[in-house]
Amino acid sequence: MTDLRVIAGLLHNANKLVVAGHEMPDGDCVGSVRALGLALSRMGKDVTIALPDPVPEIFSFLPGVDEFVIGQEAFKGQYDFMVVLDCSVPERLGPLRALLGRPMTVVNIDHHVGSREFAHYNYISPSHAATAEIIQDLIGCLEIEVTSEIATCLYTGIVTDTGSFQYENTTPETHRRAASLMEQGASSVWINLMINEQKPLINLLVLENALKSLELSSCGRVAWVSVERDMLDCLNAKDENTDGLIGYIRSIRGVEVAIFFREISSHLYKVGFRSKEIVDVNRLASLFGGGGHVRAAGCVVNGDLESLQTKIVSEALKLIEETKRDLQAQYERHSQCTETARDDLS
Amino acid sequence: MTDLRVIAGLLHNANKLVVAGHEMPDGDCVGSVRALGLALSRMGKDVTIALPDPVPEIFSFLPGVDEFVIGQEAFKGQYDFMVVLDCSVPERLGPLRALLGRPMTVVNIDHHVGSREFAHYNYISPSHAATAEIIQDLIGCLEIEVTSEIATCLYTGIVTDTGSFQYENTTPETHRRAASLMEQGASSVWINLMINEQKPLINLLVLENALKSLELSSCGRVAWVSVERDMLDCLNAKDENTDGLIGYIRSIRGVEVAIFFREISSHLYKVGFRSKEIVDVNRLASLFGGGGHVRAAGCVVNGDLESLQTKIVSEALKLIEETKRDLQAQYERHSQCTETARDDLS
């Protein structure tokens, strides 16, 4: 892994840069790319900020997001330097991946576990809650002032990737970073309002309809809902209007695994998984050719809804039992060790 | 206002203490009372922790909440000192108010704007986001170690009163306090799980049914829902199962004022108000004999639902227009001043 100070040195010597993020960009991606772009502009560099997909409407409040070039538009520029942010594998660059073949220096900065080192210089740090945290450090190394615009972008990255400081990745340092960014001009109230309080009305109508399909396993540990194409079409809703729906299902008391079936087309379903405390839903998703993280994963499956639900819910229940057995065994081993240690001491 | 160090000195000299919170206790109240109780116990004091109402189930995860004495149970003890926490007026002590008449020293610590100084010694600081922040300072003055149990209680107070660091009361200092509490043993992930991911299933069913009544004003700035007694009874739901419902309504894009009508009994409605950015809903509630805060208020009204909705929504719309005019006038005055200042300088 390349030291951030080395990367800062490389950036000082670069002239025409492109800073790029990943497909379907989230708040950390948009915020990090924009923040580094702003900092490099302040250094007098010629900077292009690029994304494979457009900025989601929810982040349109960020300063100067209209300056992003989208998809193949980025091919028009000539660059001597590329910085890829928040992108665990080069495939996530989408069409922008073609830029990697150009003769220029490429730096890759990311915080995802298992991120690949696909660039000339790589800085991958899963101990950072967000790529925005790393960009905050990098801007420190560059000795560039954090303006209120930069602070707004970085705070947005941190607050979205930590679920408002609620997820496991939030460290004491994350809070101290947020404190500094507020002092540097990030209005946390306004940012939170823009992110959490601007939901399309249609999301609530989709939620209302989806809740009609809510089912719980008899033990109450697995809950699932489904959204069919007809319903979305009838409400004139898009797939993105189901965003956040699975979170409501997971928040039910006693539920460990929440599952969301979304019909893509006839007999084809996107299945989302979330777990609360113990289950690795990445394992669950991989049983059906999907993947993801320990607490959030997904897959795409083919079949009729009822059979799919029966099959997937039954695997979820099995996994809960297995996980409980593993935890019990771990606990017993730990107790035995403690007892043996006590015997040795006595 | 009495210096916290003076209050710490008084606590050092006390022997038998009662620490009390307010009616319908929230996370800041329960957390602050429990934390100060734990700290005083570590000082070897004889401490009773008391509440007018039972601890809500959602906070049952806090360490040792079964030690709270509830309501008149607190009268059995003999005390030479009372500390009242998070209680803006003595009325909010409910039955525990009777304790104020006993011959003992009373200290009142609170963070609410407009809190009354009803005790012998008062420390009222609206610049603190939560009473838990003040207790954190007080424990510092007492030079008592913040154990992981104390940290858990204080973190809970802060995270609930700031809406996970999203409300206007969150300061950079709030984040630094959260960082310290995490280092002192508060598991933020677990606390957030307990508070936000343990919702009764019935809340979702109430939400589903309530959403059927969702209406928006033609301008989209006011949205309202209603919940009738019959529906709650039919689902076997309680009033508390509507908790958080109004938040969903406020989160709709474009909505400035969200209103929630809950039927108490035939022709009697509890009306809740939330605003997003500009409107003072305390003013709106006071038109109907209620009150509250700038962004959250409520009242109880008599009448048939449809007429009440027409009347209240129309007042909300009027208030939005008035507020916009005021802001416009303010803006123009400000521009004029700036221009005059510029003229003076030139």
XYZ file of C-alpha atoms in Angstrom:
692
model
C 0.000 0.000 0.000
C 1.351 3.403 -0.934
C 1.692 5.994 1.829
C -0.819 8.851 1.476
C 2.066 11.348 1.602
C 3.566 9.665 -1.456
C 0.212 9.966 -3.238
C 0.071 13.642 -2.232
C 3.530 14.065 -3.775
C 2.370 12.437 -7.028
C -0.666 14.717 -7.133
C 1.538 17.792 -6.682
C 3.398 16.811 -9.848
C 0.314 15.999 -11.922
C -1.226 18.519 -14.334
C -4.334 17.261 -16.082
C -6.257 14.913 -13.818
C -9.417 12.867 -13.979
C -10.987 11.808 -10.670
C -13.503 8.986 -11.089
C -15.990 7.020 -8.974
C -18.026 3.844 -9.398
C -21.279 2.802 -11.092
C -24.537 3.649 -9.298
C -22.647 6.183 -7.165
C -23.581 6.554 -3.492
C -23.005 9.532 -1.193
C -19.469 8.495 -0.316
C -18.523 8.125 -3.976
C -20.069 11.412 -5.166
C -18.850 13.309 -2.072
C -15.285 11.961 -2.225
C -14.819 12.575 -5.955
C -16.270 16.099 -5.705
C -14.174 16.946 -2.608
C -10.893 15.796 -4.119
C -11.814 17.567 -7.370
C -12.373 20.832 -5.460
C -9.097 20.455 -3.561
C -7.091 19.780 -6.720
C -8.710 22.788 -8.432
C -7.577 24.941 -5.519
C -4.033 23.696 -6.248
C -4.410 25.118 -9.752
C -4.708 21.707 -11.424
C -6.808 21.036 -14.513
C -9.348 18.575 -13.043
C -12.169 16.566 -14.597
C -14.560 14.778 -12.257
C -16.200 11.756 -13.836
C -18.779 9.077 -13.012
C -20.022 6.089 -15.031
C -23.651 6.959 -14.102
C -25.394 10.284 -13.397
C -25.430 11.734 -9.879
C -28.588 10.457 -8.098
C -31.091 13.259 -7.584
C -30.782 12.958 -3.805
C -27.192 14.297 -4.004
C -27.998 17.157 -6.374
C -27.643 19.529 -3.394
C -23.876 19.007 -3.321
C -21.889 22.042 -4.517
C -21.176 21.976 -8.235
C -22.424 18.474 -9.052
C -23.354 19.733 -12.520
C -19.614 19.716 -13.265
C -19.489 15.916 -13.331
C -18.931 14.395 -16.766
C -20.893 11.193 -17.150
C -19.862 7.959 -18.895
C -18.061 8.185 -22.215
C -18.101 12.003 -22.077
C -14.942 11.531 -19.991
C -13.099 10.072 -23.000
C -12.938 13.534 -24.604
C -10.337 14.804 -22.128
C -6.561 14.297 -22.210
C -5.115 13.361 -18.827
C -1.723 12.597 -17.348
C -3.171 11.306 -14.077
C -6.212 9.346 -12.915
C -7.522 8.920 -9.370
C -10.137 6.206 -8.826
C -12.160 6.518 -5.633
C -14.376 4.168 -3.582
C -14.149 1.494 -6.279
C -13.385 -2.030 -4.992
C -12.791 -3.612 -8.406
C -12.047 -2.010 -11.792
C -15.285 -3.514 -13.200
C -17.229 -1.040 -11.048
C -15.825 1.789 -13.180
C -18.265 0.690 -15.904
C -17.453 2.442 -19.215
C -14.766 4.529 -17.459
C -12.674 1.369 -17.136
C -11.413 2.033 -20.667
C -9.488 5.022 -19.249
C -7.252 2.615 -17.302
C -5.675 1.555 -20.604
C -4.406 5.062 -21.346
C -0.754 5.951 -20.760
C -1.030 7.793 -17.446
C -0.431 7.258 -13.737
C -3.386 5.697 -11.931
C -4.015 5.925 -8.182
C -6.731 3.875 -6.498
C -8.085 4.926 -3.090
C -10.716 2.836 -1.334
C -11.980 1.663 2.055
C -13.808 -1.564 1.110
C -12.770 -4.881 2.631
C -11.298 -7.113 -0.085
C -10.763 -4.234 -2.505
C -8.382 -5.078 -5.352
C -5.067 -3.300 -6.019
C -5.638 -2.640 -9.718
C -3.787 0.681 -10.096
C -0.130 1.764 -10.170
C -0.481 3.121 -6.668
C -3.095 1.814 -4.268
C -4.272 3.013 -0.868
C -6.855 0.608 0.542
C -7.811 1.109 4.151
C -10.863 -0.757 5.511
C -10.306 0.871 8.911
C -11.634 4.109 7.428
C -15.455 4.256 7.661
C -15.715 5.984 4.292
C -13.486 6.884 1.355
C -14.342 10.474 2.353
C -12.323 9.919 5.555
C -9.273 8.996 3.470
C -9.793 12.036 1.221
C -9.954 14.169 4.374
C -6.499 12.787 5.320
C -5.187 13.221 1.777
C -6.314 16.869 1.648
C -4.470 17.278 4.952
C -1.301 15.859 3.329
C -1.803 18.210 0.357
C -2.003 21.104 2.856
C -5.057 22.494 1.110
C -7.629 24.432 3.151
C -10.874 22.524 3.709
C -13.456 25.028 2.433
C -17.099 24.765 3.449
C -17.820 23.196 0.041
C -15.191 20.517 0.544
C -16.415 19.940 4.114
C -19.998 19.508 2.845
C -18.894 16.850 0.347
C -16.786 14.957 2.889
C -19.455 15.094 5.623
C -21.992 13.723 3.106
C -19.668 10.815 2.329
C -19.215 9.979 5.997
C -22.847 10.389 7.066
C -24.171 8.223 4.208
C -21.607 5.428 4.527
C -22.055 5.183 8.321
C -25.880 5.426 8.261
C -25.717 8.566 10.429
C -22.970 7.136 12.652
C -24.986 3.987 13.385
C -23.147 1.264 11.463
C -20.298 -0.910 12.735
C -17.721 1.044 10.716
C -18.231 4.198 12.847
C -15.220 4.763 15.093
C -14.511 7.459 17.692
C -12.266 8.969 15.024
C -15.269 9.163 12.647
C -17.048 11.391 15.177
C -13.954 13.595 15.583
C -13.758 13.939 11.810
C -17.432 14.960 11.675
C -16.753 17.553 14.389
C -13.918 19.087 12.348
C -15.980 19.125 9.154
C -18.810 20.941 10.949
C -16.290 23.527 12.160
C -14.999 23.836 8.592
C -18.479 24.757 7.378
C -20.470 21.565 6.747
C -24.048 22.242 7.833
C -24.976 18.850 9.227
C -28.631 19.852 9.705
C -29.026 20.903 6.091
C -27.146 17.882 4.720
C -29.273 15.486 6.790
C -32.406 17.274 5.629
C -31.355 16.926 1.999
C -30.497 13.231 2.355
C -33.240 11.991 4.694
C -36.149 14.365 4.329
C -36.599 14.670 0.562
C -38.122 11.301 -0.233
C -40.402 11.063 -3.265
C -44.032 10.673 -2.193
C -44.226 7.589 -4.377
C -41.758 5.750 -2.097
C -44.377 5.857 0.674
C -47.068 4.559 -1.683
C -44.790 1.720 -2.781
C -44.082 0.997 0.897
C -47.807 0.942 1.698
C -48.441 -1.563 -1.101
C -45.371 -3.661 -0.379
C -46.351 -4.020 3.284
C -49.474 -5.894 2.162
C -47.187 -8.746 1.142
C -45.236 -8.796 4.437
C -44.756 -12.289 5.875
C -42.916 -13.622 8.906
C -41.584 -17.100 9.559
C -43.335 -18.837 12.460
C -40.269 -18.186 14.679
C -40.344 -14.489 13.767
C -36.632 -14.464 12.789
C -37.144 -14.106 9.021
C -39.411 -11.499 7.410
C -39.960 -10.896 3.720
C -41.852 -8.640 1.324
C -42.233 -8.619 -2.422
C -42.853 -5.961 -5.032
C -44.217 -6.970 -8.389
C -43.795 -5.188 -11.698
C -47.552 -4.635 -12.048
C -47.722 -2.749 -8.783
C -44.791 -0.488 -9.688
C -46.258 0.160 -13.146
C -49.681 0.852 -11.686
C -48.175 3.500 -9.347
C -45.924 4.778 -12.134
C -43.002 3.964 -9.832
C -39.412 3.059 -10.689
C -37.136 0.486 -9.087
C -35.376 3.237 -7.104
C -38.695 4.007 -5.379
C -38.199 0.784 -3.412
C -34.969 2.202 -1.896
C -34.836 1.741 1.856
C -37.840 -0.591 1.903
C -35.865 -3.567 3.223
C -34.660 -1.461 6.162
C -38.220 -1.197 7.491
C -38.496 -4.990 7.392
C -35.210 -5.540 9.212
C -36.229 -3.067 11.929
C -39.049 -5.355 13.120
C -38.368 -6.622 16.643
C -37.085 -10.199 16.623
C -36.259 -10.268 12.918
C -32.694 -11.388 12.171
C -32.921 -11.737 8.364
C -35.006 -9.465 6.122
C -35.590 -10.445 2.488
C -36.933 -8.300 -0.330
C -38.113 -9.850 -3.611
C -38.337 -7.363 -6.470
C -39.677 -8.580 -9.812
C -37.353 -7.531 -12.630
C -39.414 -9.203 -15.338
C -41.651 -12.254 -15.582
C -40.107 -15.045 -13.427
C -36.955 -13.020 -12.751
C -36.412 -11.564 -9.258
C -33.793 -9.413 -7.602
C -33.539 -10.599 -4.002
C -32.078 -8.343 -1.317
C -30.915 -9.623 2.095
C -30.232 -7.744 5.330
C -29.280 -9.200 8.700
C -29.331 -7.614 12.119
C -26.898 -9.190 14.551
C -25.429 -12.600 13.743
C -26.134 -13.967 10.261
C -23.691 -13.525 7.340
C -26.146 -12.838 4.487
C -23.263 -12.840 2.027
C -23.240 -16.655 2.570
C -26.999 -16.759 1.991
C -26.776 -14.752 -1.231
C -23.870 -16.864 -2.506
C -26.066 -19.984 -2.284
C -28.069 -18.365 -5.080
C -25.157 -17.056 -7.132
C -25.117 -13.604 -5.504
C -22.897 -11.874 -2.965
C -22.292 -8.738 -0.944
C -21.451 -8.003 2.661
C -22.060 -9.655 6.032
C -25.135 -7.521 6.810
C -26.284 -6.634 3.265
C -26.219 -8.824 0.171
C -28.283 -9.783 -2.863
C -28.781 -12.108 -5.823
C -30.893 -12.482 -8.960
C -32.996 -15.643 -9.289
C -35.336 -17.235 -11.775
C -38.613 -18.965 -10.916
C -42.112 -18.387 -9.676
C -42.371 -16.140 -6.630
C -43.949 -18.629 -4.247
C -41.414 -21.427 -4.830
C -38.552 -18.936 -4.636
C -39.835 -17.589 -1.340
C -40.196 -21.103 0.113
C -36.695 -22.094 -0.979
C -34.899 -18.904 0.064
C -36.703 -18.464 3.392
C -35.941 -22.087 4.258
C -32.228 -21.506 3.542
C -32.326 -18.372 5.685
C -33.837 -20.325 8.576
C -31.202 -23.050 8.181
C -28.432 -20.453 8.233
C -29.819 -18.859 11.401
C -29.788 -22.277 13.111
C -26.261 -23.022 11.875
C -25.009 -19.626 13.031
C -26.571 -20.112 16.455
C -24.909 -23.551 16.743
C -21.542 -22.081 15.719
C -21.858 -19.297 18.263
C -22.828 -21.821 20.967
C -19.806 -24.006 20.108
C -17.532 -20.955 20.148
C -18.917 -19.963 23.535
C -18.360 -23.465 24.941
C -14.800 -23.615 23.638
C -14.156 -20.244 25.225
C -15.629 -21.388 28.567
C -13.476 -24.558 28.499
C -10.329 -22.555 27.784
C -11.135 -20.200 30.637
C -11.686 -23.163 32.979
C -8.456 -24.868 31.895
C -6.574 -21.619 32.436
C -8.137 -21.328 35.880
C -7.140 -24.942 36.704
C -3.582 -24.250 35.545
C -3.409 -21.264 37.837
C -4.802 -23.036 40.892
C -27.114 29.600 37.302
C -24.975 27.569 39.658
C -21.545 26.478 38.476
C -21.315 22.700 37.874
C -18.284 22.571 40.183
C -20.420 23.988 42.987
C -23.048 21.314 42.302
C -20.300 18.678 42.373
C -19.252 20.024 45.783
C -22.829 19.796 47.087
C -23.084 16.195 45.816
C -19.843 15.295 47.627
C -21.442 16.375 50.898
C -24.796 14.641 50.341
C -25.550 11.203 51.787
C -28.970 9.873 50.852
C -29.944 11.074 47.395
C -32.858 10.703 45.038
C -32.239 11.372 41.329
C -35.469 11.917 39.395
C -36.590 12.446 35.794
C -39.783 13.538 34.035
C -43.092 11.970 33.026
C -43.147 9.817 29.881
C -39.351 9.555 30.079
C -37.315 9.611 26.874
C -33.833 8.250 26.253
C -32.092 11.381 27.535
C -34.104 11.315 30.747
C -33.663 7.597 31.511
C -30.004 7.637 30.431
C -29.087 10.766 32.416
C -30.804 9.648 35.635
C -29.272 6.152 35.408
C -25.793 7.524 34.617
C -25.754 10.002 37.509
C -27.169 7.288 39.812
C -24.332 4.945 38.824
C -21.702 7.652 39.345
C -23.051 8.601 42.797
C -23.150 4.915 43.806
C -19.471 4.651 42.864
C -18.878 7.547 45.302
C -20.400 5.374 48.036
C -23.609 7.386 48.260
C -26.988 5.890 49.065
C -28.837 6.605 45.806
C -32.440 6.079 44.702
C -33.263 6.564 41.019
C -36.882 7.521 40.442
C -39.268 8.194 37.565
C -42.933 9.246 37.540
C -43.678 6.639 34.817
C -42.144 3.240 34.019
C -39.124 2.983 31.736
C -40.374 2.500 28.133
C -39.651 -1.009 26.876
C -37.330 0.339 24.192
C -34.842 1.425 26.911
C -34.997 -1.823 28.863
C -31.563 -2.703 27.454
C -29.905 -0.033 29.620
C -27.835 -1.444 32.499
C -29.821 -1.873 35.720
C -33.045 -0.152 34.657
C -34.926 -2.522 36.976
C -33.501 -0.459 39.864
C -35.748 2.506 39.052
C -38.503 3.155 41.592
C -41.649 4.322 39.855
C -44.134 6.970 40.996
C -45.139 7.074 44.637
C -42.797 4.170 45.455
C -40.181 6.910 45.739
C -41.987 8.384 48.776
C -40.842 5.465 50.950
C -37.216 6.660 51.025
C -35.652 9.291 53.292
C -33.408 11.712 51.441
C -31.212 14.681 52.263
C -30.698 15.598 48.606
C -32.666 15.551 45.378
C -31.397 15.978 41.811
C -34.011 16.602 39.111
C -32.866 15.928 35.537
C -34.129 16.910 32.076
C -37.287 18.428 33.565
C -38.205 21.860 32.196
C -40.981 22.597 34.732
C -41.746 20.991 38.104
C -45.141 19.852 36.776
C -43.338 17.354 34.567
C -42.239 15.496 37.725
C -45.837 14.227 37.972
C -46.412 12.555 41.378
C -42.719 12.985 42.252
C -43.321 16.718 42.523
C -44.484 16.096 46.090
C -40.843 15.329 46.984
C -39.936 18.981 46.314
C -41.846 19.912 49.510
C -39.562 17.835 51.730
C -36.810 19.499 53.756
C -33.797 18.741 51.589
C -31.499 20.408 49.064
C -32.827 20.279 45.490
C -30.667 20.654 42.371
C -32.234 20.994 38.933
C -30.175 20.218 35.806
C -31.671 20.679 32.356
C -30.913 21.632 28.750
C -34.355 22.759 27.504
C -34.864 26.285 26.199
C -37.138 28.202 28.586
C -36.644 25.730 31.427
C -37.722 27.113 34.841
C -35.377 27.575 37.818
C -37.590 25.826 40.381
C -34.879 24.320 42.634
C -32.419 25.659 45.232
C -29.611 25.260 42.727
C -30.231 25.306 39.000
C -28.020 24.511 36.034
C -29.870 25.148 32.794
C -27.819 25.067 29.619
C -29.633 25.008 26.249
C -26.264 24.927 24.481
C -25.935 21.295 25.561
C -27.647 18.968 23.043
C -28.837 16.671 25.826
C -28.994 16.585 29.609
C -26.668 13.581 29.227
C -23.990 15.995 27.969
C -24.283 18.012 31.183
C -24.110 14.828 33.276
C -20.971 13.883 31.370
C -19.456 17.231 32.454
C -20.730 16.815 36.022
C -19.203 13.325 36.319
C -15.975 14.939 35.118
C -16.221 17.525 37.941
C -16.917 14.705 40.420
C -13.735 12.993 39.144
C -15.535 9.667 38.882
C -14.415 7.144 36.261
C -16.850 6.792 33.361
C -17.467 3.033 33.332
C -18.841 1.295 30.234
C -22.265 1.222 31.939
C -22.211 4.982 32.529
C -20.951 5.562 28.971
C -23.800 3.428 27.580
C -26.398 5.503 29.466
C -24.886 8.838 28.414
C -24.461 7.801 24.762
C -28.115 6.718 24.710
C -29.167 10.128 26.018
C -27.156 11.940 23.368
C -28.092 9.713 20.414
C -31.834 9.869 21.170
C -31.997 13.615 21.835
C -30.022 14.459 18.692
C -31.837 11.986 16.398
C -28.540 10.223 15.673
C -26.630 13.498 15.376
C -29.072 14.890 12.800
C -30.960 17.587 14.713
C -30.017 21.255 14.987
C -28.803 20.799 18.580
C -25.857 18.625 17.445
C -22.608 20.550 17.800
C -19.034 19.549 16.971
C -18.645 19.088 20.734
C -21.508 16.551 20.666
C -19.507 14.418 18.237
C -16.381 14.692 20.387
C -18.423 13.611 23.423
C -19.748 10.601 21.484
C -16.172 9.701 20.527
C -15.095 9.730 24.201
C -18.106 7.670 25.289
C -17.336 5.036 22.639
C -13.764 4.874 23.943
C -15.135 4.519 27.476
C -17.111 1.439 26.457
C -20.411 2.529 24.902
C -21.133 0.144 22.015
C -22.763 2.520 19.575
C -23.724 -0.306 17.179
C -25.542 -2.243 19.880
C -27.252 0.849 21.323
C -28.477 1.912 17.876
C -29.695 -1.637 17.229
C -31.648 -1.609 20.485
C -33.190 1.805 19.825
C -33.853 1.679 16.072
C -34.120 -1.974 15.072
C -36.517 -3.415 17.645
C -39.795 -1.965 16.435
C -42.967 -3.917 17.163
C -44.354 -5.528 14.003
C -47.654 -3.843 14.706
C -46.097 -0.396 14.123
C -45.601 -1.352 10.457
C -49.195 -2.558 10.171
C -50.441 0.701 11.702
C -48.217 2.601 9.254
C -49.616 0.604 6.307
C -53.180 1.443 7.339
C -52.434 5.058 8.217
C -50.853 5.658 4.801
C -54.229 4.938 3.201
C -55.426 8.239 4.685
C -52.410 10.253 3.467
C -53.360 13.564 1.834
C -51.332 16.435 0.436
C -52.324 20.049 -0.078
C -52.411 21.051 -3.740
C -49.118 22.949 -3.291
C -47.517 19.847 -1.740
C -46.257 21.805 1.306
C -48.655 20.298 3.864
C -49.241 16.545 4.265
C -51.489 14.816 6.787
C -52.586 11.373 7.924
C -55.099 10.210 10.462
C -55.466 7.167 12.661
C -58.882 6.285 14.015
C -59.673 4.340 17.163
C -61.434 1.572 15.205
C -58.345 0.864 13.159
C -56.096 0.673 16.231
C -58.614 -1.573 18.018
C -58.992 -3.779 14.958
C -55.198 -4.322 14.846
C -55.066 -4.643 18.637
C -52.650 -1.705 18.577
C -51.918 0.911 21.237
C -51.322 4.638 20.854
C -47.567 4.084 21.191
C -47.673 1.950 18.018
C -48.111 5.199 16.081
C -44.708 6.430 17.352
C -42.558 7.778 14.562
C -45.406 7.795 12.038
C -45.385 11.566 11.570
C -41.682 11.395 10.707
C -42.473 9.423 7.539
C -44.933 12.126 6.487
C -42.485 14.963 7.080
C -39.813 13.138 5.056
C -41.830 13.497 1.822
C -40.044 15.744 -0.669
C -41.546 19.241 -0.737
C -43.489 18.864 2.496
C -42.852 21.661 5.011
C -45.536 20.839 7.592
C -46.636 17.292 8.495
C -49.786 16.785 10.550
C -50.952 13.632 12.319
C -54.527 13.310 13.612
C -54.945 10.548 16.207
C -58.443 9.856 17.504
C -58.437 9.743 21.313
C -62.166 9.106 21.577
C -65.261 10.046 19.602
C -64.786 13.643 18.292
C -61.584 14.139 20.284
C -58.266 14.220 18.427
C -54.619 14.552 19.392
C -52.941 16.512 16.609
C -49.180 16.342 16.100
C -47.222 18.868 13.994
C -43.730 18.629 12.512
C -42.013 21.160 10.268
C -38.941 20.786 8.118
C -37.146 24.034 7.459
C -38.939 27.298 8.132
C -42.295 27.054 9.907
C -42.638 27.444 13.698
C -45.245 24.751 14.428
C -45.347 25.860 18.063
C -47.272 28.896 16.715
C -49.582 26.606 14.752
C -50.302 24.403 17.777
C -50.902 27.420 20.007
C -53.729 28.544 17.674
C -55.527 25.427 18.883
C -54.571 25.638 22.552
C -51.464 23.463 22.261
C -47.727 24.097 22.183
C -44.282 22.583 21.889
C -41.171 23.408 19.942
C -40.349 25.136 16.651
C -40.103 21.873 14.685
C -42.391 19.621 16.793
C -45.608 20.559 18.565
C -49.102 19.313 19.277
C -52.611 20.040 20.550
C -55.854 18.295 21.447
C -58.995 19.367 19.578
C -62.683 18.568 19.537
C -64.820 18.130 16.419
C -65.417 15.919 13.439
C -62.306 14.814 11.600
C -63.089 16.360 8.240
C -63.839 19.864 9.557
C -60.809 19.715 11.844
C -58.568 18.756 8.935
C -59.932 21.563 6.748
C -59.454 24.145 9.526
C -56.014 23.050 10.676
C -54.556 22.462 7.207
C -55.787 25.895 6.129
C -54.039 27.507 9.138
C -50.870 25.577 8.282
C -50.991 26.888 4.712
C -51.543 30.454 5.988
C -48.575 30.118 8.326
C -46.325 28.856 5.527
C -47.277 31.929 3.427
C -46.721 34.288 6.369
C -43.346 32.728 7.157
C -42.269 33.007 3.528
C -43.297 36.717 3.503
C -41.371 37.324 6.739
C -38.277 35.631 5.362
C -38.570 37.643 2.142
C -38.872 40.900 4.116
C -35.903 39.909 6.273
C -33.883 39.128 3.175
C -34.768 42.502 1.608
C -33.888 44.406 4.793
C -30.583 42.558 4.897
C -29.872 43.387 1.218
C -30.681 47.052 1.838
C -28.363 47.166 4.875
C -25.593 45.542 2.850
C -26.107 48.078 0.064
C -26.145 51.006 2.498
C -22.965 49.690 4.096
C -21.406 49.370 0.659
C -22.457 52.973 -0.187
C -20.983 54.198 3.118
C -17.715 52.492 2.303
C -17.504 53.845 -1.236
